[in-house]
Coordinates of C-alpha atoms in Angstrom, one line a residue:
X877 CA -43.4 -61.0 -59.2
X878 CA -45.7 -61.0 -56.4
X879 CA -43.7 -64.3 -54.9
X880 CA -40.7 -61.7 -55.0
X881 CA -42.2 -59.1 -53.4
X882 CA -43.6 -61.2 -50.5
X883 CA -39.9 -62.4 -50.0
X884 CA -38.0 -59.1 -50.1
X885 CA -41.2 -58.2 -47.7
X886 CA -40.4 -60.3 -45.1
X887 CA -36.6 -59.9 -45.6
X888 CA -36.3 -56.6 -44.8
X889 CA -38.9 -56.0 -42.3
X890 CA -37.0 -58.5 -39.9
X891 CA -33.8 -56.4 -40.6
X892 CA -35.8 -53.5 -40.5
X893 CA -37.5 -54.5 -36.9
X894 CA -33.6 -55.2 -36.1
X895 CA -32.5 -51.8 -36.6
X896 CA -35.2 -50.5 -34.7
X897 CA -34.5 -52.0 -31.4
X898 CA -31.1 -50.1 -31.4
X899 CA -32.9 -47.2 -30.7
X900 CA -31.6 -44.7 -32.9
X901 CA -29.6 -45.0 -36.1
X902 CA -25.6 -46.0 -35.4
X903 CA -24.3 -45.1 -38.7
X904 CA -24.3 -41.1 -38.6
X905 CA -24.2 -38.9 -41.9
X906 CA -22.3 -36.6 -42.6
X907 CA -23.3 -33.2 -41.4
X908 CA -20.6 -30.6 -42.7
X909 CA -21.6 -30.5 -46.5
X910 CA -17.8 -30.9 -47.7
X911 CA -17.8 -30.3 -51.4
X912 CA -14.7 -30.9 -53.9
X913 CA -14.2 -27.6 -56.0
X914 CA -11.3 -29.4 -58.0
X915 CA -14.0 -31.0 -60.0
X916 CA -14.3 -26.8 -61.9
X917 CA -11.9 -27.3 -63.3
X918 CA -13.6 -28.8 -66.8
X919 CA -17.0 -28.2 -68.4
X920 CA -17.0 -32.1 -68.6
X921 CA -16.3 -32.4 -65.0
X922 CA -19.0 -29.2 -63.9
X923 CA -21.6 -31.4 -66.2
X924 CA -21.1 -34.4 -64.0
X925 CA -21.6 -32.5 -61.0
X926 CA -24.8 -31.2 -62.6
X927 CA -26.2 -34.6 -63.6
X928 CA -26.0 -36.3 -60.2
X929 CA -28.7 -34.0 -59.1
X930 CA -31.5 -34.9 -60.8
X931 CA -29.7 -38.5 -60.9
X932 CA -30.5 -38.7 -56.9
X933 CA -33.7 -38.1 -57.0
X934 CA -34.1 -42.3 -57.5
X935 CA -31.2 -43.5 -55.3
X936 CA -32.8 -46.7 -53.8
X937 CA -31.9 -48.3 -50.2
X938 CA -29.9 -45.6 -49.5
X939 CA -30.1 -45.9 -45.7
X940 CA -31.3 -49.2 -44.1
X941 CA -32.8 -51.4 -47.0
X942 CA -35.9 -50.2 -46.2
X943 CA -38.4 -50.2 -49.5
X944 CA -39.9 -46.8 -48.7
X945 CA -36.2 -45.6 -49.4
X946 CA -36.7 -45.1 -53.4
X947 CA -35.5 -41.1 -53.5
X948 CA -37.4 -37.5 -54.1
X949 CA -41.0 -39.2 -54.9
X950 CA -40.7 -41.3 -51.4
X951 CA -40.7 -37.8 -50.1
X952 CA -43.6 -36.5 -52.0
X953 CA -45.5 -39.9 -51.2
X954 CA -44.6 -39.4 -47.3
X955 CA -46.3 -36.0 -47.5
X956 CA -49.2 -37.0 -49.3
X957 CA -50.4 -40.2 -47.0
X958 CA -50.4 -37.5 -43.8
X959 CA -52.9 -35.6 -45.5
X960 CA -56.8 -36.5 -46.1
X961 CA -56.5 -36.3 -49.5
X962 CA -54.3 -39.8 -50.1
X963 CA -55.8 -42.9 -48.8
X964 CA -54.2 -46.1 -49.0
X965 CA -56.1 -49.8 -48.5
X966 CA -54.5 -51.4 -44.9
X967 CA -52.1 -53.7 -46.7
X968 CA -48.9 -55.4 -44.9
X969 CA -46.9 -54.6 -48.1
X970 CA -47.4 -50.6 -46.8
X971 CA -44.2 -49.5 -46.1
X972 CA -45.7 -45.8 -45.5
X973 CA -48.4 -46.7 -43.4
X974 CA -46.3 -45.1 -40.2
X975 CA -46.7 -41.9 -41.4
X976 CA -50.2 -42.7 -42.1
X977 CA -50.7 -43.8 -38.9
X978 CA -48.7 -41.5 -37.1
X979 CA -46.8 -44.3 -35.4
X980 CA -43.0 -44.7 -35.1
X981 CA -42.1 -41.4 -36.9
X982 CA -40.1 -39.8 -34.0
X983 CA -36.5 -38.7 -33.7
X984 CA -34.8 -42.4 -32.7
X985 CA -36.7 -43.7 -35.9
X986 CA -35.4 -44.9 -39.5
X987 CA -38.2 -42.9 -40.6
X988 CA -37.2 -39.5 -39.7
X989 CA -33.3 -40.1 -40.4
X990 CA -34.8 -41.1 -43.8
X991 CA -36.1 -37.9 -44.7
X992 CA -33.1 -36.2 -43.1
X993 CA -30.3 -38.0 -45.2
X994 CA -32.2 -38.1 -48.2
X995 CA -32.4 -34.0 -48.0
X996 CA -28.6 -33.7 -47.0
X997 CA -27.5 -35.9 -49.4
X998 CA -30.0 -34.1 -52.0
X999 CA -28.3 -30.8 -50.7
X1000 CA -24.7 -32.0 -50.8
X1001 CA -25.0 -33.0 -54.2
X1002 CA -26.2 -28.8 -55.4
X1003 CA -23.1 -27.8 -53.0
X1004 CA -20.7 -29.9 -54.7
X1005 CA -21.5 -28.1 -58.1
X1006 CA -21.8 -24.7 -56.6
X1007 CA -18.6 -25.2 -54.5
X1008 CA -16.7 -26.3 -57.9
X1009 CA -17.5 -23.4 -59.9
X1010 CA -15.7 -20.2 -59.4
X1011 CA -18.2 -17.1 -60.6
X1012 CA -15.3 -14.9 -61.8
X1013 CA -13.1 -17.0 -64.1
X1014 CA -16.3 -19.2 -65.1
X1015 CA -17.4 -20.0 -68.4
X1016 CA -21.3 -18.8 -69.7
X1017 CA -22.2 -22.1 -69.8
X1018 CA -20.5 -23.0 -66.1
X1019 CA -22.9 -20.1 -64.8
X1020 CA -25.6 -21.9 -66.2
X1021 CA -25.1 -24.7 -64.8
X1022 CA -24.1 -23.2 -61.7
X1023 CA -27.7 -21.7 -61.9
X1024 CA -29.4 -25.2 -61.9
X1025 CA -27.7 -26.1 -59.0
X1026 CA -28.7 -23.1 -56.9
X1027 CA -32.2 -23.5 -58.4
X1028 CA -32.3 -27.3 -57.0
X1029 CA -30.6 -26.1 -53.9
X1030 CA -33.8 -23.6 -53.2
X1031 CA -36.0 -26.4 -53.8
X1032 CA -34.9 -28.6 -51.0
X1033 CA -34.4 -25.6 -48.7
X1034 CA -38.1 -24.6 -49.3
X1035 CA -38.9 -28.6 -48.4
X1036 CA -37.1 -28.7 -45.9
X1037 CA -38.0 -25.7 -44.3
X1038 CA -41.7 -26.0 -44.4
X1039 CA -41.9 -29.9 -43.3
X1040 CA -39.2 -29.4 -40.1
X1041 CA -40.5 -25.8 -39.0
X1042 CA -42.3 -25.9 -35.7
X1043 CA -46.2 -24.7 -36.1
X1044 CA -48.9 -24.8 -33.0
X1045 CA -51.1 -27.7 -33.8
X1046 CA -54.1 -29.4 -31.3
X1047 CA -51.9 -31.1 -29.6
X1048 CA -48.6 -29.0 -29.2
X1049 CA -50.6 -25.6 -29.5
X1050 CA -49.5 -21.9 -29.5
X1051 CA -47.1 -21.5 -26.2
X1052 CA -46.1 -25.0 -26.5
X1053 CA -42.5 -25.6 -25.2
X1054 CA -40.7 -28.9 -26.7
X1055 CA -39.6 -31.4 -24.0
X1056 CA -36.4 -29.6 -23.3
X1057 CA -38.2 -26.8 -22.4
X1058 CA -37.2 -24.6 -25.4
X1059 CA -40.3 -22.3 -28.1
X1060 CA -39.0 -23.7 -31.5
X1061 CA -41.7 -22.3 -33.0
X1062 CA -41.0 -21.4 -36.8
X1063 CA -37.2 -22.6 -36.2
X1064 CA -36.8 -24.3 -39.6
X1065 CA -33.3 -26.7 -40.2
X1066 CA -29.9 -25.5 -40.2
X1067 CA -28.4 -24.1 -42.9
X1068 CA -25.6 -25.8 -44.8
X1069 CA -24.2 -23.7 -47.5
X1070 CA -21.1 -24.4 -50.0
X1071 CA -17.5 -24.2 -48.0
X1072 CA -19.0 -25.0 -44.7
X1073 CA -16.4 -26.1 -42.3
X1074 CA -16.8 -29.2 -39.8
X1075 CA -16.5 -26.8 -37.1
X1076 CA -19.3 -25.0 -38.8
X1077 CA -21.4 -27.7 -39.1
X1078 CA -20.7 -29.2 -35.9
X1079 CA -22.2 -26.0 -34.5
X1080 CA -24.9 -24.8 -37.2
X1081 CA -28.0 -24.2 -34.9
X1082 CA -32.1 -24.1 -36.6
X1083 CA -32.5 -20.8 -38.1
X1084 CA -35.9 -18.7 -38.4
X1085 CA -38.5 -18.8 -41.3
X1086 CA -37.3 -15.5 -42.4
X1087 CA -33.7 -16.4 -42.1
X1088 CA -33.8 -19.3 -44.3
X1089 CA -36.3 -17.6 -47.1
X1090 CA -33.7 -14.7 -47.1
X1091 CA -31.1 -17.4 -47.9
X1092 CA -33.1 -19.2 -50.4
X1093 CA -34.3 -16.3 -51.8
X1094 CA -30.8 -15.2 -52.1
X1095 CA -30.0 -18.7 -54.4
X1096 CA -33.0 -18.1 -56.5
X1097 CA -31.8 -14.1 -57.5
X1098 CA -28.4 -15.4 -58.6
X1099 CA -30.0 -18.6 -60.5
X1100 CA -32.9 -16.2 -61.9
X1101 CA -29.6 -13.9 -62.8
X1102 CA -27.9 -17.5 -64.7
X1103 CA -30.1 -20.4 -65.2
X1104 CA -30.5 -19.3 -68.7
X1105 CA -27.3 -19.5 -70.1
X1106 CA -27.3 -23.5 -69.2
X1107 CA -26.3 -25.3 -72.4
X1108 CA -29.3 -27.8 -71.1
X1109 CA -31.7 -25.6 -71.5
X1110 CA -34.7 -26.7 -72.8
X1111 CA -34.3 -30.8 -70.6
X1112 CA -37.0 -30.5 -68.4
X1113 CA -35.1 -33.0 -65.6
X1114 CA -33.4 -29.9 -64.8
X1115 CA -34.8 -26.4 -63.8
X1116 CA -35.0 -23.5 -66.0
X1117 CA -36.1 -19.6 -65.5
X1118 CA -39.8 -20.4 -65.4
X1119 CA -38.5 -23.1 -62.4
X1120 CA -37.4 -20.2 -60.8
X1121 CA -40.0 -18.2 -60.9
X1122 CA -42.6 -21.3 -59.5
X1123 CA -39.8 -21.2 -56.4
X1124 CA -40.4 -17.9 -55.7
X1125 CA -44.2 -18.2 -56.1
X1126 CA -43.7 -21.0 -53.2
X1127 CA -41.5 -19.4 -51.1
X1128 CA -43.7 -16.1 -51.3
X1129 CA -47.5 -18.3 -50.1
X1130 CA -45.4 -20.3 -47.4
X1131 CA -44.2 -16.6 -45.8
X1132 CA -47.7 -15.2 -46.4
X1133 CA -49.1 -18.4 -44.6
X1134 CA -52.2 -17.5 -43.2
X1135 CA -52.1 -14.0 -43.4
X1136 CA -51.0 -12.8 -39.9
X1137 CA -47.8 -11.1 -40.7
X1138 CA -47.6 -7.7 -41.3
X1139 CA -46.1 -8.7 -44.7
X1140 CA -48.7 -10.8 -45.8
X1141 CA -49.5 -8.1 -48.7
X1142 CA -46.0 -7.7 -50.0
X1143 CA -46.0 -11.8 -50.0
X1144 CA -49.5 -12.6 -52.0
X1145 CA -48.4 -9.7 -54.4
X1146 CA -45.2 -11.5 -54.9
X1147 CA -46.0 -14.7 -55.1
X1148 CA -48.6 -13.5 -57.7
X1149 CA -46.6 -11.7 -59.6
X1150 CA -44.2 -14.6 -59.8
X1151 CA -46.7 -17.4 -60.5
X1152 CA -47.7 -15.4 -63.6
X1153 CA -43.8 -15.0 -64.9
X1154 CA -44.0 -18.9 -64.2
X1155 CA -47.3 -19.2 -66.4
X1156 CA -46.0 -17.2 -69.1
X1157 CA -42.9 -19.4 -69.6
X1158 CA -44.4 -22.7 -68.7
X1159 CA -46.0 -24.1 -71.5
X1160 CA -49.4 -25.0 -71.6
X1161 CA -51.6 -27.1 -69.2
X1162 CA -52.0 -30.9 -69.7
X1163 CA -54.9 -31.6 -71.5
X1164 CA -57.7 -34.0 -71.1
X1165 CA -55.9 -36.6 -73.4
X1166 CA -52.7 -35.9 -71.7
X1167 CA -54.3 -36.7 -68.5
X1168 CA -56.4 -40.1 -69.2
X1169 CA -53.8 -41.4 -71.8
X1170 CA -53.3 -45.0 -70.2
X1171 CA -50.2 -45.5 -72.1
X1172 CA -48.8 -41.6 -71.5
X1173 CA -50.7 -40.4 -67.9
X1174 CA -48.2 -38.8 -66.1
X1175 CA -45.4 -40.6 -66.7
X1176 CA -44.2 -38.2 -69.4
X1177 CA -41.5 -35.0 -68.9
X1178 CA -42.5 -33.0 -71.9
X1179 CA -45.8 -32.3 -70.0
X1180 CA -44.3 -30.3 -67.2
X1181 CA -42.1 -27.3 -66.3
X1182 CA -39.5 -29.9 -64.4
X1183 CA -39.8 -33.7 -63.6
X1184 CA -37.6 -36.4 -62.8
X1185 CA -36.7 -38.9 -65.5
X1186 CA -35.9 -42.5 -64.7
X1187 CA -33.7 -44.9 -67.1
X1188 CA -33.8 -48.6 -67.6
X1189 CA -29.8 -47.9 -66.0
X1190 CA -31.0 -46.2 -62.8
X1191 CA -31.0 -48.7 -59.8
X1192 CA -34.3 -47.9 -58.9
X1193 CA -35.7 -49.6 -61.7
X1194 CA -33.2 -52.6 -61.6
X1195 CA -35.0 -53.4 -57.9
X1196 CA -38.4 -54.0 -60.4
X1197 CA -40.7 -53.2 -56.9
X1198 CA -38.4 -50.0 -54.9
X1199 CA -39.1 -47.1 -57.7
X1200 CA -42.2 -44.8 -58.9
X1201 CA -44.0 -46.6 -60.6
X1202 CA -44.4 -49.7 -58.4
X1203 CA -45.5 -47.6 -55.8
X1204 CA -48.0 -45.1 -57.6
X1205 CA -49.9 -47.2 -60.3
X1206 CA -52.3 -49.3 -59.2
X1207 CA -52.2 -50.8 -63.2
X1208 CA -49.2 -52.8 -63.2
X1209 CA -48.2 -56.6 -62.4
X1210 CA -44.8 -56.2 -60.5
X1211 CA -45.2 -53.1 -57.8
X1212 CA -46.1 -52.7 -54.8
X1213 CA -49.7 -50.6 -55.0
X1214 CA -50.6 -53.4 -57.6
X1215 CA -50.2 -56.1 -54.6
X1216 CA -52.3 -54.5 -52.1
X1217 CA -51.1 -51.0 -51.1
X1218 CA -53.8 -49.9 -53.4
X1219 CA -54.0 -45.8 -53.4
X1220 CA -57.3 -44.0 -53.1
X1221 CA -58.3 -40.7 -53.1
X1222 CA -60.3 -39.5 -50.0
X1223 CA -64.1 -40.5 -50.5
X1224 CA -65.3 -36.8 -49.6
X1225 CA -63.0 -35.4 -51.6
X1226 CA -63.9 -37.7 -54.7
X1227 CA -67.9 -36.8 -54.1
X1228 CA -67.0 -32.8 -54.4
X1229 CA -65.6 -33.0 -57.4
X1230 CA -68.4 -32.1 -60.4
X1231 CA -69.0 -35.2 -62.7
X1232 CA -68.4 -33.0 -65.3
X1233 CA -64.7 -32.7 -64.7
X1234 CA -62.6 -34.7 -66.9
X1235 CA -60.2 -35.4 -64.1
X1236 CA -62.7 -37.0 -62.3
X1237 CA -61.7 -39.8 -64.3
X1238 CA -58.2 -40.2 -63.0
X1239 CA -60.4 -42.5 -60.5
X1240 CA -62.3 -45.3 -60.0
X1241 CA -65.9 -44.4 -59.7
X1242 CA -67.8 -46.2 -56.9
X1243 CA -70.8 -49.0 -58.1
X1244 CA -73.1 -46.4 -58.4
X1245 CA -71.2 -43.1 -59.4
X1246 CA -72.2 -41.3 -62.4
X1247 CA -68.7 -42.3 -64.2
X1248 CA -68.7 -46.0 -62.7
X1249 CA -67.6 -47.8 -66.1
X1250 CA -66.4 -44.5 -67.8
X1251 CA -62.6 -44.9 -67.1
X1252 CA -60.0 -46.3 -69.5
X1253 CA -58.2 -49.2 -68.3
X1254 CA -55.1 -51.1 -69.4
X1255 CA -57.1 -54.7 -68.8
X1256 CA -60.6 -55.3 -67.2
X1257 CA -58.8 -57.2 -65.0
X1258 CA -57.5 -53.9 -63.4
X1259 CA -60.9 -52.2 -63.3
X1260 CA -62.2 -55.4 -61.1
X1261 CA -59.1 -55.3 -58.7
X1262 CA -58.6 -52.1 -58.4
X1263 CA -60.9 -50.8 -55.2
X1264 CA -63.1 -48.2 -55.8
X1265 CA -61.8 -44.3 -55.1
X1266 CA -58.3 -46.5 -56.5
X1267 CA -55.9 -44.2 -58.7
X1268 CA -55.6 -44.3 -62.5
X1269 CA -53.6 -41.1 -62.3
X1270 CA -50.3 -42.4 -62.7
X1271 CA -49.5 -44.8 -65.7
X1272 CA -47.0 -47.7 -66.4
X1273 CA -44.3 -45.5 -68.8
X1274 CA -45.8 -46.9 -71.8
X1275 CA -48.8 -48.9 -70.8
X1276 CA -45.8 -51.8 -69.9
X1277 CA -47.7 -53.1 -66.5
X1278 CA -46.2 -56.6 -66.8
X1279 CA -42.2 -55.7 -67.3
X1280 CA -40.6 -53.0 -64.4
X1281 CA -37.6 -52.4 -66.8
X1282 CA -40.3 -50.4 -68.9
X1283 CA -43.1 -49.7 -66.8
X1284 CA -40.8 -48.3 -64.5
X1285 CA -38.8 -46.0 -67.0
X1286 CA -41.5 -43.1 -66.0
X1287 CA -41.3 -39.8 -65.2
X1288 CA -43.1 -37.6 -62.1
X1289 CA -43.5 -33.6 -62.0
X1290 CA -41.6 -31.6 -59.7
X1291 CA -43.8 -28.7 -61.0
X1292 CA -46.3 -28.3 -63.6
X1293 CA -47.9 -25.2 -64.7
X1294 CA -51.3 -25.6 -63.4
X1295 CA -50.1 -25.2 -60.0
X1296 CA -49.0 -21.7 -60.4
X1297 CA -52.6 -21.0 -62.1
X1298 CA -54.0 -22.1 -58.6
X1299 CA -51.1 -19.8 -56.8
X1300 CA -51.7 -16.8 -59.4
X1301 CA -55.7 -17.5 -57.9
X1302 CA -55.2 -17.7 -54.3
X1303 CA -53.2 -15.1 -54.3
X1304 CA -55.2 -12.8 -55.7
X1305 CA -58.5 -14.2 -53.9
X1306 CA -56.5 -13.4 -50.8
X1307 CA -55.9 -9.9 -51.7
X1308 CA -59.5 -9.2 -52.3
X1309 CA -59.6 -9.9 -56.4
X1310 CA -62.6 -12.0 -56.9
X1311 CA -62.9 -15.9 -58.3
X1312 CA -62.0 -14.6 -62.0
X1313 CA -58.4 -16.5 -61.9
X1314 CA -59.8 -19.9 -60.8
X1315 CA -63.4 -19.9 -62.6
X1316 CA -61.1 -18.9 -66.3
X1317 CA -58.6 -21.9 -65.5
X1318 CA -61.2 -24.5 -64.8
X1319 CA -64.1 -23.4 -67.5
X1320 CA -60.7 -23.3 -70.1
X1321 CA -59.1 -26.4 -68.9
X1322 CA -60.8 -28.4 -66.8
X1323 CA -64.4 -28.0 -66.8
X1324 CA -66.1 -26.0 -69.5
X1325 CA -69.5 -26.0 -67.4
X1326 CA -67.7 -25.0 -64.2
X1327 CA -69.5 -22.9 -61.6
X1328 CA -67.9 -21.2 -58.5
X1329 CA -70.2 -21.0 -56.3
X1330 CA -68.6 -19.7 -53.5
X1331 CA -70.4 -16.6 -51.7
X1332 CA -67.5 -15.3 -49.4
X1333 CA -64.3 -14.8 -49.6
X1334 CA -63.4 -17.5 -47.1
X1335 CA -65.3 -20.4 -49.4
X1336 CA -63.4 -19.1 -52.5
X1337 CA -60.1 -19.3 -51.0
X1338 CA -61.1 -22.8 -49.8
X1339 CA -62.6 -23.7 -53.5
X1340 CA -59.2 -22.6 -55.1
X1341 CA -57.4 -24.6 -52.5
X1342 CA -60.0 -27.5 -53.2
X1343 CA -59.4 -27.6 -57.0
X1344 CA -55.7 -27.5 -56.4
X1345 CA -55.5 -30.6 -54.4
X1346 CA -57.4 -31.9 -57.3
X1347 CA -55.5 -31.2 -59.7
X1348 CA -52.2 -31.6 -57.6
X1349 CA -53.3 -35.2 -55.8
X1350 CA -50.3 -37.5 -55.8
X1351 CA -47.9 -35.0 -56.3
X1352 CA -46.2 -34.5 -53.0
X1353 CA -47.5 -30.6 -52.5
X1354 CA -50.6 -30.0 -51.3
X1355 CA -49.2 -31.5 -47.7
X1356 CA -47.8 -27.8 -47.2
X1357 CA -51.0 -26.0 -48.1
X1358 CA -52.4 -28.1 -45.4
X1359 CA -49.4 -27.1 -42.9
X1360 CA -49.4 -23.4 -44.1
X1361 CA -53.0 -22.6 -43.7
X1362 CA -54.1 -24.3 -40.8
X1363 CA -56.2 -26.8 -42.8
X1364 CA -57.9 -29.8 -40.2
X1365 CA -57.3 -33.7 -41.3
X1366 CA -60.7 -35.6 -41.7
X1367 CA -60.5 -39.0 -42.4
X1368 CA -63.0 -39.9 -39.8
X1369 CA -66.6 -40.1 -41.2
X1370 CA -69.5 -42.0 -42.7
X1371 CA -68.7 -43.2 -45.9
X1372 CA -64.8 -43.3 -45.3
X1373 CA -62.2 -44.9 -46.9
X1374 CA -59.2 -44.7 -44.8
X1375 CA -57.7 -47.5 -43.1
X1376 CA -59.8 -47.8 -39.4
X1377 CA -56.0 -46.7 -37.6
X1378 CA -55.6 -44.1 -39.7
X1379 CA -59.5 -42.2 -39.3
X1380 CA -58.1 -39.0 -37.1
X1381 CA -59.9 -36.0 -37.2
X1382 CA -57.7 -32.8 -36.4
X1383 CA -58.2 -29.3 -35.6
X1384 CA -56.2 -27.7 -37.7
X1385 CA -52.5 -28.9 -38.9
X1386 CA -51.9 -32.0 -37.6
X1387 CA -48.9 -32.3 -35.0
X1388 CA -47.1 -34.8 -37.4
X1389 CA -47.1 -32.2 -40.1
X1390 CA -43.9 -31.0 -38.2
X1391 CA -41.3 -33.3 -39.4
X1392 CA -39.1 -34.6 -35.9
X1393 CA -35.2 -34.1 -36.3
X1394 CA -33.2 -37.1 -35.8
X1395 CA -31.0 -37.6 -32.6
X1396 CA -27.8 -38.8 -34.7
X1397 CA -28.2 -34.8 -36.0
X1398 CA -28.2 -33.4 -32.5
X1399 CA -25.1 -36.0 -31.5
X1400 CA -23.2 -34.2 -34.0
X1401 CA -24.6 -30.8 -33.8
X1402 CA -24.5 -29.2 -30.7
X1403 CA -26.6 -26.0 -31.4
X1404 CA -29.2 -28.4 -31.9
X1405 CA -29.5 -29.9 -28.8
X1406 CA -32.0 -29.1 -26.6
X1407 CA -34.0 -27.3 -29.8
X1408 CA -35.6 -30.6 -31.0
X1409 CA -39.4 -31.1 -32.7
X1410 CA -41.6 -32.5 -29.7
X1411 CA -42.5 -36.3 -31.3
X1412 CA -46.1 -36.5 -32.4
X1413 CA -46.4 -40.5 -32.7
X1414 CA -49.3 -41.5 -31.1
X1415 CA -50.7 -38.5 -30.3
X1416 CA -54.0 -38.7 -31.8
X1417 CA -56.8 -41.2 -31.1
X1418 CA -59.1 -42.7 -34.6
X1419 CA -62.5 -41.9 -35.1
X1420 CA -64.9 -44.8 -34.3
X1421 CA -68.2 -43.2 -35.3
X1422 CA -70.5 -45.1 -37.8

């Protein structure tokens, strides 16, 4: 398998390399969100439209062939490698390692018009469903369904918004003007809703933060008001009212950012009050076994509020190397983190956590860590390989590291409960409540001999945040805590693990954190043009220290 992977390698980096001497991207996708509302007309046909959701979450080579291109976790992964907390050996089988590097990732790129088709595409498939089903002459179970759709339609909003709003960073700073001459600053995407017109859509110009949460919030009232009459209530690769509530709790911390709007109290109180509706319907946390399971470690859906569920059918898995699982276990035979695109955690990060942690475990302990020789491994052959900081977080479904038509069959969380604990507690730190949130969390599920030690309110909102990217690493979220609060990049020290390009040290948010918005968008969007992101690539020089 690794003979197969070296060959598609090569492959598809020369046609890769190919496409990206064009320029920018020729093919151009479609803008104006068209749905076809005929397809109401049945329950069967509605449930159709409701399944291709969650079913293109693991749409392979969807654009150019390119092996970063497997669906909604190549997102998460994207978001994760531009933060410190996700290091990644220097590997040529790295498809990410652009973003990484902050190389290449400007608006001409296949990079950039990844992420933008992906999320189009993601939000043309909720508008279809919406679009086909008719609120006044619809059935109960219709409305239901019509509430999962507007529940994954929030979803990709709130992505969207957060990774393509302009923020001052060091380099493009408060004031900045983008190369047009143009303050986009907190212009988010356009909006594309159900019905849209071409002319629309030809013309559909960035809207505000506030403008787009007032929409989103909008789709989450009327799915809070539905999702529960969905006759698939109960499958977790679809959202449910505890879903909904988790969205609002996100929505509500990204508009309370870092506390300068005049809102900011109204926000933390919501998003509070909204993380505990999501606790009280979420089920449980995972527990330790649930965690360090190396047949079972998250790559099972029963253990969160919403994942996404890949078959033996799904494309993805038929590729054996472009899915999950090759990508985010470092325990298998066939994928590509296996073969040398081996994911770390950051080395600082790793030394904070207390040995007495369980999830300290997830990694691999250095030579002379407390825990070195204390993991679980599929096969000591792993355990040698494997580099030290290297993941055990996310298992082969079933322990299966030799065979991709089962190892791959996994599932990844698009929420789990413990990250609304951590909202609930930064939320409530940030309106003045004390560390009793956090310190009952991690001394009941985490860490019965946990200690928060912080003295000030600043060090406890940091601890909560800490403990959340913990518990959240891998996961594709804690890239918008970084963007949202301000939060420096430091991948440059002694002791690092990061890749020698990749050691930049920021001051606050990182300029690449604002996600650049393709020029095949603008060529068929004119209130777009002249309102672009300024491109961050190569904006940022690495740390050389010792």
């Amino acid at each position: 398998m690794k003979t197969k992977i070296s060959t598609l390698f090569v492959g598809m980096g020369v046609a890769a390399a190919s496409l990206m001497t064009t320029g920018c991207i020729e093919e151009t996708f479609p803008t104006n969100g068209a749905t076809e509302d005929q397809l109401g007309a049945s329950s069967k046909a509605t449930e159709a439209l409701v399944w291709a959701m969650p079913a293109y979450l693991n749409t392979p080579l969807s654009l150019a062939d390119n092996h970063y291109e497997w669906g909604y976790g190549a997102m998460m992964h994207i978001r994760d490698v531009m933060t410190t907390d996700f290091a990644v050996v220097a590997s040529g089988y790295d498809w990410f390692a652009n973003w990484a590097l902050n190389q290449n990732i400007g608006s001409t790129t296949g990079r950039a018009q990844y992420i933008w088709n992906f999320y189009w595409k993601s939000i043309q498939t909720a508008n279809n469903l919406i679009a086909a089903i008719n609120e006044e002459t619809a059935t109960e179970a219709q409305l239901g369904m019509l509430g999962n759709g507007l529940a994954f339609r929030a979803m990709y909003n709130l992505d969207m918004a957060q990774m393509f709003e302009f923020l001052p960073s060091d380099v493009y700073p408060a004031g900045t003007k983008n190369p047009s001459g143009n303050d986009v600053t907190n212009l988010t995407v356009p909006i594309i809703k159900d019905g849209m017109t071409e002319a629309e859509a030809r013309n559909n110009p960035r809207v505000t933060r506030e403008k787009m949460a007032e929409f989103i919030l909008g789709d989450l009232n009327k799915a809070e008001q539905y999702i529960s009459m969905s006759p698939f209530k109960g499958n977790k690769a679809l959202p449910d009212l505890a879903c909904v509530y988790g969205l609002k709790a996100r929505l509500y911390m990204w508009l309370a950012g870092e506390g300068t709007s005049e809102n900011t109290t109204e926000y933390l109180t919501k998003a509070k009050e909204n993380a505990r509706l999501a606790i009280n319907l979420g089920g449980a946390p995972m527990s330790k076994e649930d965690c360090l399971s190396t047949t079972a470690g998250f790559n099972t859906l029963s253990c969160w509020m919403w994942g996404s569920q890949l078959v033996a059918e799904d494309d993805a898995v038929k590729t054996g190397i472009i899915n999950w699982t090759s990508w985010m276990s470092n325990e298998t035979d066939f994928g590509y983190a296996s073969a040398g695109a081996f994911n770390m955690i950051d080395a600082s990060m790793y030394n904070r956590i207390a040995d007495t942690d369980f999830r300290k475990l997830m990694w691999k302990a250095p030579a002379d860590g407390a825990l070195a020789g204390k993991e679980s491994w599929l096969k000591a052959a792993y355990a040698e390989a494997t580099p030290e900081y290297g993941s055990l977080k996310f298992r082969p479904a079933n322990g299966a590291y030799q065979t991709p038509n089962e190892g791959a069959v996994s599932a990844y969380p698009l929420m789990r409960v413990e990250e609304m604990y951590f909202i609930e507690a930064e939320a409530a730190a940030r309106l003045g409540e004390g560390a009793d949130l956090l310190t009952a969390f991690m001394t009941t599920y985490r860490d019965s001999k946990y200690v928060c030690r912080a003295t000030t309110n600043e060090e406890l909102i940091d601890e909560i945040v800490f403990q959340k990217r913990v518990e959240l690493w891998g996961e594709g979220h804690v890239f918008f805590d970084y963007k949202r609060l301000n939060m420096s990049v430091v991948r440059g020290y002694a002791g690092t693990n990061h890749q020698d390009e990749s050691r930049f040290i920021t001051q606050g948010r990182p300029a690449w954190m604002t996600i650049c918005i393709v020029i095949t968008e603008q060529n068929n969007n004119s209130a777009l043009v002249g309102y672009e992101n300024p491109d961050p690539s190569g904006k940022y020089t690495p740390w050389v220290g010792q």
